[in-house]
PDB file of C-alpha atoms in Angstrom:
ATOM      1  CA  MET F   1      -0.018  -0.084   0.210  1.00  0.00           C
ATOM      2  CA  TRP F   2       1.367   3.472  -1.130  1.00  0.00           C
ATOM      3  CA  LEU F   3       1.363   6.352   1.721  1.00  0.00           C
ATOM      4  CA  PRO F   4       1.885   9.555   0.689  1.00  0.00           C
ATOM      5  CA  ASP F   5       5.445  10.758   1.940  1.00  0.00           C
ATOM      6  CA  ARG F   6       6.519  14.187   3.098  1.00  0.00           C
ATOM      7  CA  ARG F   7      10.047  14.149   1.680  1.00  0.00           C
ATOM      8  CA  THR F   8       8.289  13.148  -1.637  1.00  0.00           C
ATOM      9  CA  LEU F   9       6.314  16.313  -1.923  1.00  0.00           C
ATOM     10  CA  LEU F  10       8.797  18.539  -1.300  1.00  0.00           C
ATOM     11  CA  LEU F  11      11.432  16.928  -3.258  1.00  0.00           C
ATOM     12  CA  SER F  12       8.668  17.146  -6.412  1.00  0.00           C
ATOM     13  CA  LEU F  13       8.273  21.047  -5.399  1.00  0.00           C
ATOM     14  CA  ALA F  14      11.743  21.418  -5.532  1.00  0.00           C
ATOM     15  CA  ALA F  15      12.012  19.857  -8.667  1.00  0.00           C
ATOM     16  CA  LEU F  16       9.443  22.499  -9.969  1.00  0.00           C
ATOM     17  CA  ALA F  17      11.081  25.596  -8.686  1.00  0.00           C
ATOM     18  CA  GLY F  18      14.635  24.147  -9.778  1.00  0.00           C
ATOM     19  CA  CYS F  19      13.139  23.981 -13.466  1.00  0.00           C
ATOM     20  CA  GLY F  20      12.216  27.584 -13.926  1.00  0.00           C
ATOM     21  CA  PHE F  21       8.370  26.846 -13.703  1.00  0.00           C
ATOM     22  CA  THR F  22       6.570  30.201 -12.819  1.00  0.00           C
ATOM     23  CA  PRO F  23       2.706  30.316 -12.442  1.00  0.00           C
ATOM     24  CA  VAL F  24       1.390  32.037 -15.384  1.00  0.00           C
ATOM     25  CA  TYR F  25      -0.830  34.507 -12.958  1.00  0.00           C
ATOM     26  CA  GLY F  26       2.042  34.611 -10.169  1.00  0.00           C
ATOM     27  CA  PRO F  27       4.094  37.476  -9.662  1.00  0.00           C
ATOM     28  CA  GLN F  28       6.708  36.650 -12.274  1.00  0.00           C
ATOM     29  CA  GLY F  29       4.487  35.388 -14.802  1.00  0.00           C
ATOM     30  CA  GLY F  30       3.127  37.301 -17.922  1.00  0.00           C
ATOM     31  CA  GLY F  31      -0.523  36.613 -17.215  1.00  0.00           C
ATOM     32  CA  GLY F  32      -1.426  39.013 -14.707  1.00  0.00           C
ATOM     33  CA  ALA F  33      -0.933  41.814 -17.774  1.00  0.00           C
ATOM     34  CA  LEU F  34      -3.571  40.145 -19.667  1.00  0.00           C
ATOM     35  CA  LEU F  35      -6.424  40.446 -17.335  1.00  0.00           C
ATOM     36  CA  ASN F  36      -8.941  42.461 -17.998  1.00  0.00           C
ATOM     37  CA  ALA F  37      -7.060  44.274 -20.636  1.00  0.00           C
ATOM     38  CA  VAL F  38      -7.538  42.839 -23.961  1.00  0.00           C
ATOM     39  CA  ALA F  39     -10.468  44.680 -26.155  1.00  0.00           C
ATOM     40  CA  LEU F  40     -11.956  42.303 -28.823  1.00  0.00           C
ATOM     41  CA  SER F  41     -13.891  43.350 -31.748  1.00  0.00           C
ATOM     42  CA  GLU F  42     -17.564  43.648 -31.878  1.00  0.00           C
ATOM     43  CA  PRO F  43     -18.878  40.337 -32.894  1.00  0.00           C
ATOM     44  CA  ASP F  44     -20.014  39.986 -36.478  1.00  0.00           C
ATOM     45  CA  ASP F  45     -22.006  36.750 -35.918  1.00  0.00           C
ATOM     46  CA  ARG F  46     -23.415  34.410 -33.283  1.00  0.00           C
ATOM     47  CA  TYR F  47     -20.219  32.279 -33.715  1.00  0.00           C
ATOM     48  CA  ASP F  48     -17.761  35.731 -32.957  1.00  0.00           C
ATOM     49  CA  TYR F  49     -20.222  35.582 -30.045  1.00  0.00           C
ATOM     50  CA  ASP F  50     -19.353  32.664 -28.566  1.00  0.00           C
ATOM     51  CA  PHE F  51     -15.607  33.080 -29.431  1.00  0.00           C
ATOM     52  CA  ASN F  52     -16.135  36.593 -27.436  1.00  0.00           C
ATOM     53  CA  ALA F  53     -17.918  35.315 -24.316  1.00  0.00           C
ATOM     54  CA  ARG F  54     -15.345  32.641 -23.848  1.00  0.00           C
ATOM     55  CA  PHE F  55     -12.591  35.044 -23.870  1.00  0.00           C
ATOM     56  CA  GLU F  56     -13.975  37.482 -21.566  1.00  0.00           C
ATOM     57  CA  GLU F  57     -14.985  34.510 -19.141  1.00  0.00           C
ATOM     58  CA  ARG F  58     -11.617  33.442 -19.038  1.00  0.00           C
ATOM     59  CA  LEU F  59      -9.464  37.029 -19.524  1.00  0.00           C
ATOM     60  CA  GLY F  60     -12.434  39.308 -18.493  1.00  0.00           C
ATOM     61  CA  ARG F  61     -13.662  42.085 -20.565  1.00  0.00           C
ATOM     62  CA  GLY F  62     -10.882  44.609 -21.096  1.00  0.00           C
ATOM     63  CA  ALA F  63     -10.765  48.110 -22.603  1.00  0.00           C
ATOM     64  CA  GLY F  64      -7.038  47.999 -21.918  1.00  0.00           C
ATOM     65  CA  PRO F  65      -3.889  48.665 -23.524  1.00  0.00           C
ATOM     66  CA  TYR F  66      -4.091  45.753 -25.938  1.00  0.00           C
ATOM     67  CA  ALA F  67      -6.520  44.895 -28.690  1.00  0.00           C
ATOM     68  CA  LEU F  68      -7.105  41.516 -30.289  1.00  0.00           C
ATOM     69  CA  ASP F  69      -8.037  40.726 -33.720  1.00  0.00           C
ATOM     70  CA  VAL F  70      -9.440  37.253 -34.448  1.00  0.00           C
ATOM     71  CA  THR F  71     -10.046  35.944 -37.664  1.00  0.00           C
ATOM     72  CA  ILE F  72     -12.078  32.690 -37.713  1.00  0.00           C
ATOM     73  CA  SER F  73     -12.853  30.604 -40.489  1.00  0.00           C
ATOM     74  CA  THR F  74     -14.589  27.002 -40.316  1.00  0.00           C
ATOM     75  CA  GLY F  75     -15.503  24.269 -42.850  1.00  0.00           C
ATOM     76  CA  VAL F  76     -17.779  21.332 -43.025  1.00  0.00           C
ATOM     77  CA  THR F  77     -16.966  17.884 -44.043  1.00  0.00           C
ATOM     78  CA  GLY F  78     -19.307  14.910 -44.216  1.00  0.00           C
ATOM     79  CA  LEU F  79     -18.100  11.454 -42.433  1.00  0.00           C
ATOM     80  CA  GLY F  80     -20.278   9.003 -42.258  1.00  0.00           C
ATOM     81  CA  SER F  81     -22.963   8.201 -44.958  1.00  0.00           C
ATOM     82  CA  LEU F  82     -25.616   5.336 -45.537  1.00  0.00           C
ATOM     83  CA  ALA F  83     -26.097   3.169 -48.732  1.00  0.00           C
ATOM     84  CA  ASP F  84     -29.032   6.031 -49.943  1.00  0.00           C
ATOM     85  CA  GLY F  85     -25.743   8.611 -49.939  1.00  0.00           C
ATOM     86  CA  GLN F  86     -27.275  10.095 -46.845  1.00  0.00           C
ATOM     87  CA  THR F  87     -24.531  11.939 -44.607  1.00  0.00           C
ATOM     88  CA  THR F  88     -25.005  10.804 -41.035  1.00  0.00           C
ATOM     89  CA  ARG F  89     -22.265  12.321 -39.435  1.00  0.00           C
ATOM     90  CA  TYR F  90     -20.105  16.083 -39.904  1.00  0.00           C
ATOM     91  CA  ARG F  91     -16.836  17.083 -38.990  1.00  0.00           C
ATOM     92  CA  LEU F  92     -16.633  20.801 -38.458  1.00  0.00           C
ATOM     93  CA  THR F  93     -13.044  22.230 -38.483  1.00  0.00           C
ATOM     94  CA  GLY F  94     -11.882  25.714 -37.420  1.00  0.00           C
ATOM     95  CA  ARG F  95      -8.936  28.150 -37.655  1.00  0.00           C
ATOM     96  CA  ALA F  96      -8.447  31.066 -35.464  1.00  0.00           C
ATOM     97  CA  ASP F  97      -5.668  33.746 -36.908  1.00  0.00           C
ATOM     98  CA  TYR F  98      -5.059  36.059 -34.313  1.00  0.00           C
ATOM     99  CA  VAL F  99      -2.693  39.240 -33.665  1.00  0.00           C
ATOM    100  CA  LEU F 100      -1.984  41.078 -30.296  1.00  0.00           C
ATOM    101  CA  SER F 101      -1.514  44.241 -30.652  1.00  0.00           C
ATOM    102  CA  PRO F 102      -1.274  47.756 -28.582  1.00  0.00           C
ATOM    103  CA  ALA F 103      -4.854  49.421 -28.508  1.00  0.00           C
ATOM    104  CA  GLY F 104      -4.936  51.830 -31.540  1.00  0.00           C
ATOM    105  CA  SER F 105      -1.659  50.307 -33.360  1.00  0.00           C
ATOM    106  CA  GLU F 106      -1.126  48.169 -36.112  1.00  0.00           C
ATOM    107  CA  GLU F 107       2.173  46.552 -34.570  1.00  0.00           C
ATOM    108  CA  ALA F 108       2.035  43.022 -33.560  1.00  0.00           C
ATOM    109  CA  LEU F 109       3.328  41.912 -30.277  1.00  0.00           C
ATOM    110  CA  ILE F 110       2.084  38.320 -30.378  1.00  0.00           C
ATOM    111  CA  ALA F 111       0.591  36.685 -33.590  1.00  0.00           C
ATOM    112  CA  GLY F 112      -0.523  33.133 -34.323  1.00  0.00           C
ATOM    113  CA  ARG F 113      -2.686  30.676 -35.681  1.00  0.00           C
ATOM    114  CA  THR F 114      -4.569  27.695 -34.089  1.00  0.00           C
ATOM    115  CA  ASP F 115      -6.852  25.062 -35.615  1.00  0.00           C
ATOM    116  CA  ALA F 116      -9.317  22.614 -33.779  1.00  0.00           C
ATOM    117  CA  PHE F 117     -12.515  20.509 -34.846  1.00  0.00           C
ATOM    118  CA  THR F 118     -15.241  18.630 -33.577  1.00  0.00           C
ATOM    119  CA  SER F 119     -18.024  17.116 -35.084  1.00  0.00           C
ATOM    120  CA  TYR F 120     -22.125  15.989 -34.628  1.00  0.00           C
ATOM    121  CA  SER F 121     -24.562  13.463 -35.597  1.00  0.00           C
ATOM    122  CA  ALA F 122     -27.152  13.986 -38.495  1.00  0.00           C
ATOM    123  CA  THR F 123     -29.570  10.970 -37.560  1.00  0.00           C
ATOM    124  CA  GLY F 124     -32.181  12.301 -35.857  1.00  0.00           C
ATOM    125  CA  SER F 125     -34.664  14.790 -36.958  1.00  0.00           C
ATOM    126  CA  THR F 126     -34.251  17.781 -38.542  1.00  0.00           C
ATOM    127  CA  ALA F 127     -34.519  20.155 -35.687  1.00  0.00           C
ATOM    128  CA  ALA F 128     -32.256  17.796 -33.806  1.00  0.00           C
ATOM    129  CA  THR F 129     -29.412  17.734 -36.483  1.00  0.00           C
ATOM    130  CA  GLN F 130     -30.067  21.822 -36.166  1.00  0.00           C
ATOM    131  CA  ALA F 131     -29.329  22.083 -32.606  1.00  0.00           C
ATOM    132  CA  ALA F 132     -26.402  19.447 -32.775  1.00  0.00           C
ATOM    133  CA  GLU F 133     -24.946  21.403 -35.630  1.00  0.00           C
ATOM    134  CA  ARG F 134     -25.238  25.037 -33.337  1.00  0.00           C
ATOM    135  CA  ASP F 135     -24.144  22.976 -30.433  1.00  0.00           C
ATOM    136  CA  ALA F 136     -20.786  21.778 -32.575  1.00  0.00           C
ATOM    137  CA  LYS F 137     -20.113  25.630 -33.650  1.00  0.00           C
ATOM    138  CA  ARG F 138     -20.459  26.923 -29.968  1.00  0.00           C
ATOM    139  CA  ARG F 139     -18.225  24.071 -28.817  1.00  0.00           C
ATOM    140  CA  LEU F 140     -15.270  24.847 -31.665  1.00  0.00           C
ATOM    141  CA  MET F 141     -15.440  28.363 -30.811  1.00  0.00           C
ATOM    142  CA  VAL F 142     -15.273  27.969 -27.118  1.00  0.00           C
ATOM    143  CA  ILE F 143     -12.026  25.593 -28.243  1.00  0.00           C
ATOM    144  CA  LEU F 144     -10.649  27.734 -30.234  1.00  0.00           C
ATOM    145  CA  ALA F 145     -11.005  30.719 -27.967  1.00  0.00           C
ATOM    146  CA  ASP F 146      -9.147  28.761 -25.259  1.00  0.00           C
ATOM    147  CA  GLN F 147      -6.316  27.715 -27.498  1.00  0.00           C
ATOM    148  CA  VAL F 148      -5.666  31.417 -28.528  1.00  0.00           C
ATOM    149  CA  ILE F 149      -5.721  32.321 -24.855  1.00  0.00           C
ATOM    150  CA  ASP F 150      -3.275  29.668 -23.882  1.00  0.00           C
ATOM    151  CA  ARG F 151      -0.951  30.851 -26.673  1.00  0.00           C
ATOM    152  CA  LEU F 152      -1.154  34.521 -25.569  1.00  0.00           C
ATOM    153  CA  LEU F 153      -0.513  33.709 -21.755  1.00  0.00           C
ATOM    154  CA  LEU F 154       2.499  31.556 -22.742  1.00  0.00           C
ATOM    155  CA  ASP F 155       4.198  34.236 -24.741  1.00  0.00           C
ATOM    156  CA  ALA F 156       2.664  37.301 -22.284  1.00  0.00           C
ATOM    157  CA  ASP F 157       5.854  37.048 -20.354  1.00  0.00           C
ATOM    158  CA  ALA F 158       7.505  38.497 -23.617  1.00  0.00           C
ATOM    159  CA  LEU F 159       5.180  41.870 -23.571  1.00  0.00           C
ATOM    160  CA  PRO F 160       6.419  45.358 -22.919  1.00  0.00           C
ATOM    161  CA  GLN F 161       6.150  46.279 -19.445  1.00  0.00           C
TER     162      GLN F 161
END
């Protein structure tokens, strides 16, 4: 039977400290600079709204020193089909190209691209299929927003102070 040992815990913490680990929201982490400091553009459609809502849920609504420009593109591919050719499952892919810049400037501080996918079933009624599609698109926007935030937080320590 395994019993926790204080020495193991202390050695683990020492190893983390020795490897240069810094919490992103800690005193030396760069994540604090992005909290409530990133302004997003107004959403054009429901899915831009879902992206912005998730972004603001994690980093707060910002009117601070940074502006984030995000271009989202999506695509749909049929995956499964019946013998009569009716598609039963769809794969929804998405790409987010993002640029973080100082508010009112075109200078790119952090730029990148992230990709994600999700899928939904089309075997139910028309209403069920439409609801599944809307949910899949919402989930895709949440995934893309989380990936963009994670990448921004990883590069946040390079932002000018």
